[in-house]
Tab-separated table of C-alpha atoms and ligand atoms in Angstrom:
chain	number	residue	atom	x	y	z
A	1	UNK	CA	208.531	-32.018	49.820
A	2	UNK	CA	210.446	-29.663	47.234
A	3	UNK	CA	207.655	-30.497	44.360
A	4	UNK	CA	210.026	-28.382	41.333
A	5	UNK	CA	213.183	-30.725	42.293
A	6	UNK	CA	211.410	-33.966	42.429
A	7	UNK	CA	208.638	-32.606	39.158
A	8	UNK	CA	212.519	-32.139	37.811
A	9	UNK	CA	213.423	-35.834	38.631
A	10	UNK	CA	210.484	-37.369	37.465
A	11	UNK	CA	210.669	-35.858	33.684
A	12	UNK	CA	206.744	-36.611	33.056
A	13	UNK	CA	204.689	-35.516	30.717
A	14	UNK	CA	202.950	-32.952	32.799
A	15	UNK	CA	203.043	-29.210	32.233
A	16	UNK	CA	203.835	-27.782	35.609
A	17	UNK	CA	203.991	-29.760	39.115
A	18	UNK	CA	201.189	-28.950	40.347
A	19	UNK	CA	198.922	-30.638	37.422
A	20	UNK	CA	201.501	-33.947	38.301
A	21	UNK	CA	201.352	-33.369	41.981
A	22	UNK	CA	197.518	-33.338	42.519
A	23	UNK	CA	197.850	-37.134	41.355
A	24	UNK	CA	200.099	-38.291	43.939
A	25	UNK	CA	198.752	-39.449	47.378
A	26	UNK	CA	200.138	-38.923	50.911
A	27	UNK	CA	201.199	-42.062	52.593
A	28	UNK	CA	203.293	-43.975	55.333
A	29	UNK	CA	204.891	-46.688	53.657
A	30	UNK	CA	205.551	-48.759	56.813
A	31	UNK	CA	207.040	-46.196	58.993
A	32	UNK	CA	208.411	-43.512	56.011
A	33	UNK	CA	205.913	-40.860	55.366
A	34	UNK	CA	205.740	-40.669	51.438
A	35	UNK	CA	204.042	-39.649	48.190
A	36	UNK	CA	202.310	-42.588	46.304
A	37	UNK	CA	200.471	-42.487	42.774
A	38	UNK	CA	198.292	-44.707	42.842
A	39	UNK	CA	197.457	-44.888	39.391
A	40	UNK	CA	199.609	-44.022	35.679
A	41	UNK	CA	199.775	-39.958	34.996
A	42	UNK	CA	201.719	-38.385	32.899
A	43	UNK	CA	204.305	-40.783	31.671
A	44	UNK	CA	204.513	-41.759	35.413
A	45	UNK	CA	203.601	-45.257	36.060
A	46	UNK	CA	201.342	-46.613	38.848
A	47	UNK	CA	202.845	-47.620	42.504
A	48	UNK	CA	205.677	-45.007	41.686
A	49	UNK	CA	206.757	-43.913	45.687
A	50	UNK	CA	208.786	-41.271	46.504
A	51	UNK	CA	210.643	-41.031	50.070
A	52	UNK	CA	210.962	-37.586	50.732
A	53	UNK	CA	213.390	-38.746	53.708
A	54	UNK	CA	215.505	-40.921	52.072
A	55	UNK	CA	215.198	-38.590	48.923
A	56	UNK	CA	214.415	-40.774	46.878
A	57	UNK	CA	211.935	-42.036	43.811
A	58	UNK	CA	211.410	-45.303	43.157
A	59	UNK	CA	209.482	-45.861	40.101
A	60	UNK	CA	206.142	-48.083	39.311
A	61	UNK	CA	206.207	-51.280	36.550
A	62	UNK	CA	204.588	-50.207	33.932
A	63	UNK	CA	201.596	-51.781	32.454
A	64	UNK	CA	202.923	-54.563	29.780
A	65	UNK	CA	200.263	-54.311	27.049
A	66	UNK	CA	198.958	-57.688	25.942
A	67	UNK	CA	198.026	-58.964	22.152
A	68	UNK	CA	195.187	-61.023	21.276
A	69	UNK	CA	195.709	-62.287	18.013
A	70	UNK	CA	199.009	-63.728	18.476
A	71	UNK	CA	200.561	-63.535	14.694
A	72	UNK	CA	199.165	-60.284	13.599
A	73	UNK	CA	199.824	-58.576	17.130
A	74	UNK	CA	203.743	-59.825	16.752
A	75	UNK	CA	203.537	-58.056	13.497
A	76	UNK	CA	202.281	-54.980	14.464
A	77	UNK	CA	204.340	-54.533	17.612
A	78	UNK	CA	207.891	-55.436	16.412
A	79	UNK	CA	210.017	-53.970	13.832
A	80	UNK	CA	210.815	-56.726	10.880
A	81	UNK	CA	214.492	-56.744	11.811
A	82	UNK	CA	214.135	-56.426	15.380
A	83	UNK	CA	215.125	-59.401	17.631
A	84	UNK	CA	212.736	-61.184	20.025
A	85	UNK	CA	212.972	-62.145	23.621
A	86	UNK	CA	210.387	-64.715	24.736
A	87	UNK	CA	210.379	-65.114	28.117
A	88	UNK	CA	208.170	-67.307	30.377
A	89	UNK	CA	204.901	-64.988	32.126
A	90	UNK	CA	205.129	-66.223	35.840
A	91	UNK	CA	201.801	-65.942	37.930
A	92	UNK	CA	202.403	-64.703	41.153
A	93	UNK	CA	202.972	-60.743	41.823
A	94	UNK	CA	205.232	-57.897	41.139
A	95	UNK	CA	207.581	-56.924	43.249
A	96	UNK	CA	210.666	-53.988	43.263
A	97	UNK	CA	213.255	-54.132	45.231
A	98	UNK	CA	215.073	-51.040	46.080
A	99	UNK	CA	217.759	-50.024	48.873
A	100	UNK	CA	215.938	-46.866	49.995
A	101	UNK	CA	215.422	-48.067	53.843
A	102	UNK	CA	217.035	-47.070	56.811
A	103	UNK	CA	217.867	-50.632	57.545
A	104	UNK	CA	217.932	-52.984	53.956
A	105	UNK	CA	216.053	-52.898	50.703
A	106	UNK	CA	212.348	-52.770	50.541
A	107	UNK	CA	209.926	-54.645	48.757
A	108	UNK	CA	207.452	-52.370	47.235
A	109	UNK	CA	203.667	-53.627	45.864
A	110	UNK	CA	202.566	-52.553	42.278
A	111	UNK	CA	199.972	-50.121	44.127
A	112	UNK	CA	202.917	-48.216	45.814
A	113	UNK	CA	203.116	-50.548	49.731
A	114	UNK	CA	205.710	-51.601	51.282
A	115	UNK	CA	204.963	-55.294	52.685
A	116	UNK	CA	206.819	-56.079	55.604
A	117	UNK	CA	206.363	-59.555	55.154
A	118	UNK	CA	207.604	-59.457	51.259
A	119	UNK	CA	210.568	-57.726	52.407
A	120	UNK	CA	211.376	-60.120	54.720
A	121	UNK	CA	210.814	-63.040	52.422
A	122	UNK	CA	213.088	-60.908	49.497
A	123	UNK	CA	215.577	-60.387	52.036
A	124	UNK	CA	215.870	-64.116	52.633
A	125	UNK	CA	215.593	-64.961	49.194
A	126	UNK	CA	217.774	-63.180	47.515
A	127	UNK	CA	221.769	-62.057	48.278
A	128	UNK	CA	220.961	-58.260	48.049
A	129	UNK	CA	223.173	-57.103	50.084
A	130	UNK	CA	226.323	-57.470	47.299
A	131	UNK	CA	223.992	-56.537	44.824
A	132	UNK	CA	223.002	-53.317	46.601
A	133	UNK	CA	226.725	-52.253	47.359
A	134	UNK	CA	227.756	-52.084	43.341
A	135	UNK	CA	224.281	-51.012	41.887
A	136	UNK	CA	222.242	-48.704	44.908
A	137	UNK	CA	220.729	-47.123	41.945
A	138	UNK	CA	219.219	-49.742	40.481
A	139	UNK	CA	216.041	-51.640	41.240
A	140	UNK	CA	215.107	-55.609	41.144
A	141	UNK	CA	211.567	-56.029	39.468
A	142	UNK	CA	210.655	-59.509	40.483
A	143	UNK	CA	207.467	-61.782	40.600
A	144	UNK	CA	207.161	-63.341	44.114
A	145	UNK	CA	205.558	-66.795	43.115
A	146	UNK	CA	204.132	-70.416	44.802
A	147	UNK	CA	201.495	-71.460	46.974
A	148	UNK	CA	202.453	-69.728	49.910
A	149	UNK	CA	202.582	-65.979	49.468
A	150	UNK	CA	199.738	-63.375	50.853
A	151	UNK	CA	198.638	-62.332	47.550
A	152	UNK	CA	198.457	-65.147	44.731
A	153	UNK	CA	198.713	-68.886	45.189
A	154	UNK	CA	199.564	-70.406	41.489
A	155	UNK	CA	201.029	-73.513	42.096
A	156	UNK	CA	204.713	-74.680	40.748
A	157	UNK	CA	205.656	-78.224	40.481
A	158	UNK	CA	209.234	-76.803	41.667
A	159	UNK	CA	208.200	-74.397	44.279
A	160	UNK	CA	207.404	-75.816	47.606
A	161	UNK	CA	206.831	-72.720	49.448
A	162	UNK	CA	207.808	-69.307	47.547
A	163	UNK	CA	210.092	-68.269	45.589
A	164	UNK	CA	211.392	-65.289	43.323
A	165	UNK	CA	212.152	-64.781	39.348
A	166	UNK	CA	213.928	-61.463	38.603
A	167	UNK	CA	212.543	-60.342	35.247
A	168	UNK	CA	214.129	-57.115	35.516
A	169	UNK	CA	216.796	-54.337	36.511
A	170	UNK	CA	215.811	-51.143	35.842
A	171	UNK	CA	216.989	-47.636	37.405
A	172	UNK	CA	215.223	-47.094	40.189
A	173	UNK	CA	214.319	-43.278	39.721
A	174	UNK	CA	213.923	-42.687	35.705
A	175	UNK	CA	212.617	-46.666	35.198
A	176	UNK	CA	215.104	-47.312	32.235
A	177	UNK	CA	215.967	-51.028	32.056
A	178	UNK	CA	219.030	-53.028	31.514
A	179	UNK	CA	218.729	-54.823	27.981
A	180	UNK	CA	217.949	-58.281	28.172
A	181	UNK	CA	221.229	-59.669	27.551
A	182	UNK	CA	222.969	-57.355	30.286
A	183	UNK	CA	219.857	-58.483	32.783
A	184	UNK	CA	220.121	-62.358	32.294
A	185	UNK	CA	224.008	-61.974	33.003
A	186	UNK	CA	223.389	-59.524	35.743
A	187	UNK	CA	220.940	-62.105	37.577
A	188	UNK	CA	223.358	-64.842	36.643
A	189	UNK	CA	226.093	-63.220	37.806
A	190	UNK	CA	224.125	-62.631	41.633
A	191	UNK	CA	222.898	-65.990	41.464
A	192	UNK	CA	218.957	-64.236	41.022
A	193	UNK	CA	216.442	-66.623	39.632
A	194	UNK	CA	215.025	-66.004	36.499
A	195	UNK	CA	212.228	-66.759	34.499
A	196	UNK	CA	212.953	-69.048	31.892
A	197	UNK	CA	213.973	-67.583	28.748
A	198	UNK	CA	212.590	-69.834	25.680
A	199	UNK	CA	214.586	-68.083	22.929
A	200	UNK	CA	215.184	-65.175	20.334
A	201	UNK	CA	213.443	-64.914	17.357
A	202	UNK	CA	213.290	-63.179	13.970
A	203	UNK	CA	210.112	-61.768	14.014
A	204	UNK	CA	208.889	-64.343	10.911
A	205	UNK	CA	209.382	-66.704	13.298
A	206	UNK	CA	208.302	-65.674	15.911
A	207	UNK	CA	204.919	-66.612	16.525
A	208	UNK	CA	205.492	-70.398	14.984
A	209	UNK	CA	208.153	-70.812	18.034
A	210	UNK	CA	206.610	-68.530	21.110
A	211	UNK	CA	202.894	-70.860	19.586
A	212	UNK	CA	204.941	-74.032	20.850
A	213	UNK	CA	206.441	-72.593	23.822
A	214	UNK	CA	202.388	-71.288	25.243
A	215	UNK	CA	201.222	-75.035	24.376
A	216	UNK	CA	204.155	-76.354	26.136
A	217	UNK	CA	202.918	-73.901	29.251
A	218	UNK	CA	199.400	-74.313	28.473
A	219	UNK	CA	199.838	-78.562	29.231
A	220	UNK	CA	201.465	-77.896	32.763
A	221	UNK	CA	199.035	-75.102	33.635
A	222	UNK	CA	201.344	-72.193	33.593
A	223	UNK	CA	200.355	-68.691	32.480
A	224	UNK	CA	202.413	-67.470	29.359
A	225	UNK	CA	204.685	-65.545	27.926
A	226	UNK	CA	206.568	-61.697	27.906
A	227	UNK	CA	207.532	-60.721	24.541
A	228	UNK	CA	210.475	-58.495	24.691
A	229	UNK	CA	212.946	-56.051	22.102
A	230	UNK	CA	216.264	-56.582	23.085
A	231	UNK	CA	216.306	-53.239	24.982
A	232	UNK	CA	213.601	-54.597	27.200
A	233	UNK	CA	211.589	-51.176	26.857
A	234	UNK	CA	209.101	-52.744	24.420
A	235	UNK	CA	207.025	-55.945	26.160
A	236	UNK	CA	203.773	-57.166	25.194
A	237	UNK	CA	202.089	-60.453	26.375
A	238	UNK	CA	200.580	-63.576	25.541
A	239	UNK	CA	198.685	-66.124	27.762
A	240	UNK	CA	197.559	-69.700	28.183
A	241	UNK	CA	194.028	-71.237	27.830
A	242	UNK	CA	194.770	-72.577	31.323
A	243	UNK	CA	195.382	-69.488	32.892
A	244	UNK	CA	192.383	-67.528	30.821
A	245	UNK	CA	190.223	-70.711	32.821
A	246	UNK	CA	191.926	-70.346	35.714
A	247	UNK	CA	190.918	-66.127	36.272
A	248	UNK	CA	187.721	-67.007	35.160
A	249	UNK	CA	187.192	-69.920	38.181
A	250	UNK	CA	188.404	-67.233	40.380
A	251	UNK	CA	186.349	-64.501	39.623
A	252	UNK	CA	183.089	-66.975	39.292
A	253	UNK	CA	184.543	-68.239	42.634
A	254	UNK	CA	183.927	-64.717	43.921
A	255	UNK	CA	180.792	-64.333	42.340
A	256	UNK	CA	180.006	-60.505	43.416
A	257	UNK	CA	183.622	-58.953	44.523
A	258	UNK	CA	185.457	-59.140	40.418
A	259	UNK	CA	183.798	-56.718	38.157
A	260	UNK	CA	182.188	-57.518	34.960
A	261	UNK	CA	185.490	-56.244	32.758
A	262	UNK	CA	187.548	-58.500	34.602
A	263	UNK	CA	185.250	-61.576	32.948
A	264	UNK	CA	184.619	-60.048	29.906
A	265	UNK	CA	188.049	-59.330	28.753
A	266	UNK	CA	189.021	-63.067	29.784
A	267	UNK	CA	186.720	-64.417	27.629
A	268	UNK	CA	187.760	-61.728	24.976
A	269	UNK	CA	191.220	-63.390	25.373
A	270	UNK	CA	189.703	-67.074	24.935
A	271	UNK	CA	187.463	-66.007	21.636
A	272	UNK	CA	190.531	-65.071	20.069
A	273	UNK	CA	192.838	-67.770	20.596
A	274	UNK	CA	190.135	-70.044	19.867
A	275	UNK	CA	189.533	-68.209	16.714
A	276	UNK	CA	193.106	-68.091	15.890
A	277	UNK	CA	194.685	-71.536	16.896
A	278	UNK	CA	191.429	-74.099	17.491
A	279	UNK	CA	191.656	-75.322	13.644
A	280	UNK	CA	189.341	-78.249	14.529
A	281	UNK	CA	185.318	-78.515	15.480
A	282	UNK	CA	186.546	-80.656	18.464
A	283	UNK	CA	188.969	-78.526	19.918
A	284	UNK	CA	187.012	-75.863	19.745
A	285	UNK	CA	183.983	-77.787	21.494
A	286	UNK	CA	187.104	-79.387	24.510
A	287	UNK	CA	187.569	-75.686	24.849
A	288	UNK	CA	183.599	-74.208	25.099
A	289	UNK	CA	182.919	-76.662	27.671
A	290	UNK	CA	186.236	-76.164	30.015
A	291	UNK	CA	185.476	-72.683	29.991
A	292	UNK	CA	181.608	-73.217	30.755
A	293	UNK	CA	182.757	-75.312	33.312
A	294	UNK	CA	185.340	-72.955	34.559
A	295	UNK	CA	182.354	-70.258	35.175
A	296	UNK	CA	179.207	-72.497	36.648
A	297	UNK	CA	181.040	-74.566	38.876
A	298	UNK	CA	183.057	-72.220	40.982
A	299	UNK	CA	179.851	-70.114	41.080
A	300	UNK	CA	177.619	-72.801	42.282
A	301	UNK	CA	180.316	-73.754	44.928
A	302	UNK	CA	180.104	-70.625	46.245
A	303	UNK	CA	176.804	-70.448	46.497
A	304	UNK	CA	176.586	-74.088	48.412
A	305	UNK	CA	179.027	-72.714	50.954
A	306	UNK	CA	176.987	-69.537	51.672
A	307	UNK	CA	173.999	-70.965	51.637
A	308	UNK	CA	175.789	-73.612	54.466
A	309	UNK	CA	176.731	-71.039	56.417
A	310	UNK	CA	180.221	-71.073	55.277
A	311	UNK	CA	182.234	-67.362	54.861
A	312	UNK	CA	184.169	-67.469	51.624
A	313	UNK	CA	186.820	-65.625	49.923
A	314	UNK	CA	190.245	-65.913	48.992
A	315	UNK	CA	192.586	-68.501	51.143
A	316	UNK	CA	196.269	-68.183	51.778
A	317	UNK	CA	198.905	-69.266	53.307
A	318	UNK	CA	202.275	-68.215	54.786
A	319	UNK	CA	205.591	-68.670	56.841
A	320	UNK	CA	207.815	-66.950	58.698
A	321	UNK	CA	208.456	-65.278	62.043
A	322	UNK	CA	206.036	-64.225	64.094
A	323	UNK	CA	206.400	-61.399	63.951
A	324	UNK	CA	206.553	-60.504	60.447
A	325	UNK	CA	203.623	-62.426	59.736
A	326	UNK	CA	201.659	-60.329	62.301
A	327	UNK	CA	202.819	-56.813	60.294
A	328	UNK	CA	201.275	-58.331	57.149
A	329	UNK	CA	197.954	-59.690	59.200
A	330	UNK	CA	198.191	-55.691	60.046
A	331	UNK	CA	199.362	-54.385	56.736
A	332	UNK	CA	196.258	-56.295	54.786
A	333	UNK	CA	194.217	-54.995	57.556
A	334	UNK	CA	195.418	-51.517	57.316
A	335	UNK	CA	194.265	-51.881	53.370
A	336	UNK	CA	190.866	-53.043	54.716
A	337	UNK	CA	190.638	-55.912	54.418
A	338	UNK	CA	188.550	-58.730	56.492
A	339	UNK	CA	190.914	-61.132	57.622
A	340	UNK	CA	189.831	-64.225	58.612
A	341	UNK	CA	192.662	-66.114	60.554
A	342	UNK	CA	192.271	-69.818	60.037
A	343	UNK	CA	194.786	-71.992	61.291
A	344	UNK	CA	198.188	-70.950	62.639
A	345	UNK	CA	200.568	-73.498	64.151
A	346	UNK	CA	204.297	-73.984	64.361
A	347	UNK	CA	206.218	-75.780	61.808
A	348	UNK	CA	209.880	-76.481	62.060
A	349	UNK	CA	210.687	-73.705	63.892
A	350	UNK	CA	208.559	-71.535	61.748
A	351	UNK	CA	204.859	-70.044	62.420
A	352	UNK	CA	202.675	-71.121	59.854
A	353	UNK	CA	199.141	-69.258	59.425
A	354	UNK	CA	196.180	-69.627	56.611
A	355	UNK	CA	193.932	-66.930	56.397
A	356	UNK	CA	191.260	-65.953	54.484
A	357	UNK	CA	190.667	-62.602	52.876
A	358	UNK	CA	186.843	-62.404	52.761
A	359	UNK	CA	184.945	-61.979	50.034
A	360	UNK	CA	182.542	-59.047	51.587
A	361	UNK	CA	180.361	-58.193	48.534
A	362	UNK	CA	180.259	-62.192	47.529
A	363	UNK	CA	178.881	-63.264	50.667
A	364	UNK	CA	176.230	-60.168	51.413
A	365	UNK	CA	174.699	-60.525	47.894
A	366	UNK	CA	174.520	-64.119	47.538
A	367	UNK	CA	172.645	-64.510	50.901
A	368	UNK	CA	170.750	-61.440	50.025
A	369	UNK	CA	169.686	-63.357	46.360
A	370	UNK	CA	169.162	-66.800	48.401
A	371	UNK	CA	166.754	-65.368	50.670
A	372	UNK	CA	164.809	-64.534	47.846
A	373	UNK	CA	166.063	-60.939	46.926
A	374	UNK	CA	165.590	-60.058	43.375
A	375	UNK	CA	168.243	-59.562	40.568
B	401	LIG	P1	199.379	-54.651	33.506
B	401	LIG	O1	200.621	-55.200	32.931
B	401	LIG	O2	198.473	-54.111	32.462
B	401	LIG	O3	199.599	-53.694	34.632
B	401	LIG	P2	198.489	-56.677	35.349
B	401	LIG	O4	198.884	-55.926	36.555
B	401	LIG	O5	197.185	-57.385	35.352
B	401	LIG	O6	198.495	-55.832	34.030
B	401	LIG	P3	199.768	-58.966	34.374
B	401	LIG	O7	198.697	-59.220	33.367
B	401	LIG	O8	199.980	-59.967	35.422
B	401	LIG	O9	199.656	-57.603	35.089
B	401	LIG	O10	201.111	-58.809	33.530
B	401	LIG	C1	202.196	-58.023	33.860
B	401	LIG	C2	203.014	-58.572	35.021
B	401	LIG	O11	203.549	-59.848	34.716
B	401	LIG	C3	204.230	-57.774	35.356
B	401	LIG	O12	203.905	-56.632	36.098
B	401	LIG	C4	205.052	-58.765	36.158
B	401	LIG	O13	204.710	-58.685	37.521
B	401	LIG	C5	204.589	-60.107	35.639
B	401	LIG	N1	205.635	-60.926	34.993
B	401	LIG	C6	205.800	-62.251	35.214
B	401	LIG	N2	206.799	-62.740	34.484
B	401	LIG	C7	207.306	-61.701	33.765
B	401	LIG	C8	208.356	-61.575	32.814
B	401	LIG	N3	209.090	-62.610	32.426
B	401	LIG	N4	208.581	-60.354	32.302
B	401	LIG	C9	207.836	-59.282	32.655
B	401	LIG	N5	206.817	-59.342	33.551
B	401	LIG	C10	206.557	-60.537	34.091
């Protein structure tokens, strides 16, 4: 790999290649041989691959910062005459699409992968080919959501299976995105999904109106909102009680495998929506016991099920063709992980299989603790 030409390409921050370089990773992304970095440097973002063979870079999504205190942290981040985008947060996971493949676009991970299986399902999804044709530059950031994808399994009343929501076009090797007017017409125009946009906003109104629209969300247990400048270079977030419970059942769920920052900072996020929006002694006292609830009773379900014998962890489940569903069972594998095939069956003409990604440090503690080893 010609490190000056690509150090070139990448503009970072870095003084010299080599003090980028010594970041990056050596990897096969399916069958290309590439350079990964696997986490931000420089200026550079996470998950940003480069294919030597196809010489090209395809850039990582960067890290959307998130507010706490809703009004003040609308202040702070947004000019006073700047315009505001709020668009819906969809829980599922990131995905860029970009035509660098030998045979169609790929579906790259935030940590830098290529999933075979996400690939497929993009491919299906989405018309890319047209797309592709007029803008091989670009790249299609995208959150692959529903029930049935390998990695996250957020339920939407109007996805069955899976589905996509573009959320952004950006250049695929120096990351600069399409404003947010050019996007939604872009996406429109390629009949792309997209997330739902509530509205624009004066920033004095701002957090009045994007307030409604995370209640709204927050009553059908959906996870929040992207704020966005009119550029779309400038995002911060904003997210639902709902969802703060929801991470919290999870990680209690898998009592031993999320870290302690991972609770901590969603009970951060709870303390100061309570402390900003809870005006009454009752709401606040709804909201103290769904969240106790949404840490004991996952935990003591998981401890049930060891204690029964049970193995426990995280449960999906997905369709496709065979074979595609066998190079993620491999891929996920390949990223060691225990997978625990559960059921797989055929289902109109599609294979249909629910695994379970086991919860390794959950299980070995908790039957260590229940056998009477101490804390
Ligand atoms: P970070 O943003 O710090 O890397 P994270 O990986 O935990 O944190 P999230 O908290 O899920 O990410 O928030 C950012 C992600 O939200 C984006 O990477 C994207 O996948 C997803 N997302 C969903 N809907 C949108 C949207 N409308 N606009 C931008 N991102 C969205």
């Amino acid at each position: 790999m010609d490190e000056r030409a690509y150090f070139e390409r990448l503009d970072s921050t870095a003084s010299d290649p080599a003090e980028l370089f010594e970041h990056f990773e050596r990897r096969s992304v399916g069958e290309y041989p590439s350079h990964v970095l696997p986490s931000a440097r420089h200026g550079i973002e996470r998950g940003t691959v480069i294919l030597d063979a196809a010489d090209a870079i395809v850039r990582g999504y960067p890290s959307i910062p998130r507010v706490l205190a809703l009004d003040a942290g609308v202040t702070s981040f947004f000019e006073a005459d700047e315009t505001i985008f709020a668009e819906e947060k969809l829980d599922g996971f990131n995905v860029r699409v970009a035509d660098v493949g030998d045979d169609g676009p790929l579906a790259f991970t935030r940590g830098g992968y290529v999933c075979p299986y996400t690939t497929a399902r993009v491919r299906e999804l989405l018309d890319l080919g047209e797309f592709f044709e007029y803008h091989p530059e670009k790249m299609l950031c995208a959150e692959l959501i529903g029930p049935e994808t390998p990695y996250t399994t957020h339920d939407y009343e109007e996805v069955d299976s899976d589905a996509v929501r573009v959320f952004d076009v950006r250049d695929r090797e120096s990351a600069a995105p399409l404003t947010v007017p050019e996007r939604r017409d872009l996406c429109e125009r390629y009949a792309f999904p997209q997330p739902r946009l509530f509205g624009r906003y004066d920033r004095s109104e701002a957090t009045e109106e994007i307030w409604a629209a995370v209640e709204e969300l927050d009553d059908d247990a959906r996870e929040g909102v992207v704020m966005k400048t009119a550029e779309g270079d400038s995002m911060v977030k904003y997210t639902t009680e709902s969802k703060h419970h929801d991470e919290l059942e999870h990680a209690f769920s898998l009592l031993f495998d999320l870290g302690r920052d991972f609770v901590f900072s969603r009970i951060t996020r709870e303390a100061f929506q309570a402390a900003e929006f809870d005006e009454s002694e009752e709401r606040l006292q709804e909201r103290a016991h769904d969240l106790g609830e949404s840490i004991l009773r996952p935990a003591v379900e998981t401890i049930r099920r060891v204690e029964a014998g049970e193995t426990v962890g995280e449960r999906h489940r997905v369709r496709g063709g065979t074979e595609e569903i066998d190079a993620l069972l491999e891929h996920l594998r390949d990223l060691s992980l225990t997978i625990d095939v559960e059921e797989d069956y055929r289902e109109d003409d599609q294979r249909v299989v629910e695994f379970l990604k086991v919860a390794e440090s959950t299980a070995d503690r908790t039957q260590y603790y229940l056998e009477g080893g101490t804390y």
